[in-house]
Amino acid sequence: MTDINQLLDELIEREGGYSDHPADRGGPTRWGVTQAVARANGYSGDMRHFPAERAKDIYKERYWRAPGFAAVAEHAPGIAAELFDTGVNMGTGVAGAFLQRALNALNRNGRDYPDMPADGRIGPVTLSALRAFLKVRGGTGEAVLLKAIEALQGERYIALAESRPANEAFLYGWIANRIGQSCRS
């Protein structure tokens, strides 16, 4: 089982403190939480002083429990850790869709389990497909599925940089610090 508290500590360390980069559409952030998200969760102070514990509470609820990544962790802890980190960086729906797309592509044309919509919502259908995949593929299945998700993540980073040149300011860090980092500790 994945220790969410350890993931939160690692995430806070990776995200760092206060930032207000001119190319970042999210505006002022602290611990990776944008000002808009902090405000939506009741914080009204200066983002330079946004507490790490409040960031962890937001991450635990909005980026772990609500999108269903905690349920994924019951079957594939490494996948859940990657989905959590990707969800924080790209949005939980994007992370969930990466899992669904990878599972669809790895189901051997529906022989192992049926395709599902890649809607980004983790529920009974996605969890059933994940269990079936892990059962069929055994011990190496989780590692291969993780590589597929990370490939999708990397492709998205490149596409973001290509579509908005200002994102090139972040591309190196995204690739260096996001792909695979949530599962290496």
Short mmCIF file of C-alpha atoms in Angstrom, two decimals:
data_model
loop_
_atom_site.label_atom_id
_atom_site.label_comp_id
_atom_site.label_asym_id
_atom_site.label_seq_id
_atom_site.Cartn_x
_atom_site.Cartn_y
_atom_site.Cartn_z
CA MET A 1 0.00 0.00 0.00
CA THR A 2 1.22 3.47 -0.86
CA ASP A 3 1.92 5.78 2.07
CA ILE A 4 0.14 9.00 1.11
CA ASN A 5 1.96 10.93 3.82
CA GLN A 6 5.32 10.00 2.31
CA LEU A 7 4.05 10.97 -1.15
CA LEU A 8 2.88 14.31 0.24
CA ASP A 9 6.27 15.00 1.86
CA GLU A 10 8.07 14.16 -1.39
CA LEU A 11 5.66 16.30 -3.40
CA ILE A 12 6.08 19.31 -1.13
CA GLU A 13 9.86 18.97 -1.40
CA ARG A 14 9.70 18.60 -5.20
CA GLU A 15 7.32 21.54 -5.64
CA GLY A 16 9.39 23.85 -3.44
CA GLY A 17 8.30 27.08 -1.83
CA TYR A 18 6.88 30.25 -3.31
CA SER A 19 6.97 30.92 -7.04
CA ASP A 20 5.49 33.56 -9.31
CA HIS A 21 7.12 32.85 -12.67
CA PRO A 22 5.94 35.21 -15.42
CA ALA A 23 5.43 32.32 -17.87
CA ASP A 24 3.32 30.31 -15.42
CA ARG A 25 -0.38 30.80 -16.14
CA GLY A 26 -1.16 29.60 -12.61
CA GLY A 27 0.21 32.79 -11.11
CA PRO A 28 1.54 32.80 -7.55
CA THR A 29 2.01 29.34 -6.08
CA ARG A 30 3.44 27.86 -2.94
CA TRP A 31 4.17 24.16 -2.50
CA GLY A 32 2.74 23.76 -6.01
CA VAL A 33 -0.72 25.01 -4.99
CA THR A 34 -1.92 27.88 -7.15
CA GLN A 35 -3.48 30.93 -5.62
CA ALA A 36 -6.81 30.05 -7.28
CA VAL A 37 -6.85 26.59 -5.68
CA ALA A 38 -5.82 28.00 -2.31
CA ARG A 39 -8.63 30.58 -2.51
CA ALA A 40 -11.14 27.91 -3.53
CA ASN A 41 -10.15 26.06 -0.36
CA GLY A 42 -10.62 29.03 1.96
CA TYR A 43 -7.13 30.52 2.12
CA SER A 44 -7.17 34.31 1.77
CA GLY A 45 -3.64 35.27 2.81
CA ASP A 46 -0.50 36.07 0.87
CA MET A 47 0.68 32.97 -1.03
CA ARG A 48 4.21 33.54 0.30
CA HIS A 49 2.85 32.38 3.67
CA PHE A 50 0.60 29.52 2.53
CA PRO A 51 1.29 26.68 5.00
CA ALA A 52 2.61 23.32 3.81
CA GLU A 53 0.04 21.51 5.99
CA ARG A 54 -2.83 23.22 4.14
CA ALA A 55 -1.23 22.26 0.85
CA LYS A 56 -1.03 18.64 2.03
CA ASP A 57 -4.70 18.67 3.04
CA ILE A 58 -5.71 19.96 -0.40
CA TYR A 59 -3.50 17.40 -2.16
CA LYS A 60 -4.81 14.52 -0.07
CA GLU A 61 -8.44 15.30 -0.77
CA ARG A 62 -8.46 16.78 -4.29
CA TYR A 63 -5.57 14.87 -5.84
CA TRP A 64 -5.62 11.52 -4.02
CA ARG A 65 -9.05 10.56 -2.69
CA ALA A 66 -11.46 12.43 -4.98
CA PRO A 67 -10.02 11.23 -8.32
CA GLY A 68 -9.83 7.60 -7.15
CA PHE A 69 -6.04 7.28 -6.95
CA ALA A 70 -6.33 5.93 -3.40
CA ALA A 71 -8.39 3.05 -4.84
CA VAL A 72 -5.75 2.43 -7.51
CA ALA A 73 -3.13 2.23 -4.72
CA GLU A 74 -4.88 -0.84 -3.30
CA HIS A 75 -3.90 -2.75 -6.46
CA ALA A 76 -0.91 -0.91 -7.94
CA PRO A 77 0.86 1.43 -5.52
CA GLY A 78 3.49 2.59 -8.03
CA ILE A 79 0.81 3.48 -10.57
CA ALA A 80 -1.16 5.38 -7.92
CA ALA A 81 1.94 7.35 -6.91
CA GLU A 82 2.57 8.33 -10.53
CA LEU A 83 -1.08 9.26 -11.10
CA PHE A 84 -1.00 11.43 -7.98
CA ASP A 85 2.10 13.33 -9.08
CA THR A 86 0.88 13.65 -12.67
CA GLY A 87 -2.53 14.78 -11.43
CA VAL A 88 -0.95 17.55 -9.39
CA ASN A 89 1.08 18.72 -12.36
CA MET A 90 -1.38 18.19 -15.24
CA GLY A 91 -4.77 17.70 -13.64
CA THR A 92 -6.33 14.56 -12.23
CA GLY A 93 -8.50 14.00 -15.30
CA VAL A 94 -5.44 13.95 -17.53
CA ALA A 95 -3.69 11.48 -15.21
CA GLY A 96 -6.76 9.23 -15.06
CA ALA A 97 -7.07 9.30 -18.86
CA PHE A 98 -3.40 8.29 -19.17
CA LEU A 99 -4.16 5.17 -17.09
CA GLN A 100 -7.26 4.38 -19.14
CA ARG A 101 -5.52 4.91 -22.47
CA ALA A 102 -2.59 2.73 -21.43
CA LEU A 103 -4.90 -0.03 -20.18
CA ASN A 104 -6.90 0.11 -23.43
CA ALA A 105 -3.74 -0.16 -25.52
CA LEU A 106 -2.44 -3.08 -23.44
CA ASN A 107 -5.60 -5.24 -23.41
CA ARG A 108 -4.63 -7.21 -26.53
CA ASN A 109 -7.56 -5.99 -28.60
CA GLY A 110 -10.03 -6.61 -25.81
CA ARG A 111 -9.03 -10.21 -25.13
CA ASP A 112 -7.97 -9.52 -21.53
CA TYR A 113 -10.71 -7.00 -20.64
CA PRO A 114 -12.87 -4.59 -22.63
CA ASP A 115 -11.85 -1.10 -23.69
CA MET A 116 -13.23 1.76 -21.63
CA PRO A 117 -13.83 5.42 -22.34
CA ALA A 118 -10.70 7.47 -21.58
CA ASP A 119 -12.73 10.03 -19.65
CA GLY A 120 -10.23 10.46 -16.81
CA ARG A 121 -12.67 9.25 -14.15
CA ILE A 122 -11.39 6.34 -12.10
CA GLY A 123 -14.31 4.13 -11.10
CA PRO A 124 -15.38 0.50 -11.12
CA VAL A 125 -14.72 -0.04 -14.85
CA THR A 126 -11.17 1.32 -14.70
CA LEU A 127 -10.40 -0.56 -11.49
CA SER A 128 -11.75 -3.79 -12.98
CA ALA A 129 -9.54 -3.35 -16.05
CA LEU A 130 -6.54 -2.61 -13.84
CA ARG A 131 -7.12 -5.76 -11.78
CA ALA A 132 -7.53 -7.85 -14.93
CA PHE A 133 -4.37 -6.40 -16.46
CA LEU A 134 -2.34 -7.11 -13.33
CA LYS A 135 -3.72 -10.64 -13.12
CA VAL A 136 -2.88 -11.42 -16.75
CA ARG A 137 0.53 -9.73 -16.76
CA GLY A 138 1.70 -10.77 -13.31
CA GLY A 139 4.81 -9.40 -11.63
CA THR A 140 6.06 -7.22 -14.49
CA GLY A 141 2.67 -5.77 -15.38
CA GLU A 142 2.77 -2.79 -13.07
CA ALA A 143 6.23 -1.73 -14.29
CA VAL A 144 5.18 -1.94 -17.95
CA LEU A 145 1.95 -0.04 -17.30
CA LEU A 146 3.95 2.62 -15.48
CA LYS A 147 6.27 3.02 -18.49
CA ALA A 148 3.26 3.45 -20.77
CA ILE A 149 1.79 6.16 -18.52
CA GLU A 150 5.15 7.94 -18.34
CA ALA A 151 5.45 7.82 -22.14
CA LEU A 152 2.08 9.56 -22.43
CA GLN A 153 3.17 12.09 -19.84
CA GLY A 154 6.40 12.87 -21.68
CA GLU A 155 4.59 13.27 -24.98
CA ARG A 156 2.19 15.74 -23.36
CA TYR A 157 5.06 17.82 -21.97
CA ILE A 158 6.63 18.06 -25.42
CA ALA A 159 3.25 19.00 -26.95
CA LEU A 160 2.72 21.70 -24.31
CA ALA A 161 6.11 23.22 -25.10
CA GLU A 162 5.46 23.03 -28.84
CA SER A 163 2.03 24.64 -28.57
CA ARG A 164 3.08 27.47 -26.23
CA PRO A 165 6.70 28.59 -26.48
CA ALA A 166 6.58 30.10 -22.96
CA ASN A 167 6.24 26.52 -21.66
CA GLU A 168 9.75 25.79 -22.87
CA ALA A 169 10.87 27.55 -19.68
CA PHE A 170 9.47 24.57 -17.76
CA LEU A 171 10.09 21.63 -20.11
CA TYR A 172 13.51 20.59 -18.83
CA GLY A 173 12.30 20.60 -15.21
CA TRP A 174 9.11 18.75 -16.07
CA ILE A 175 11.04 15.96 -17.73
CA ALA A 176 13.84 15.87 -15.15
CA ASN A 177 11.67 16.15 -12.06
CA ARG A 178 8.27 14.70 -12.94
CA ILE A 179 8.63 11.63 -15.10
CA GLY A 180 9.30 8.64 -12.85
CA GLN A 181 10.14 10.66 -9.75
CA SER A 182 7.08 9.69 -7.75
CA CYS A 183 8.04 6.03 -7.82
CA ARG A 184 11.79 6.14 -7.29
CA SER A 185 11.98 7.02 -3.63
#
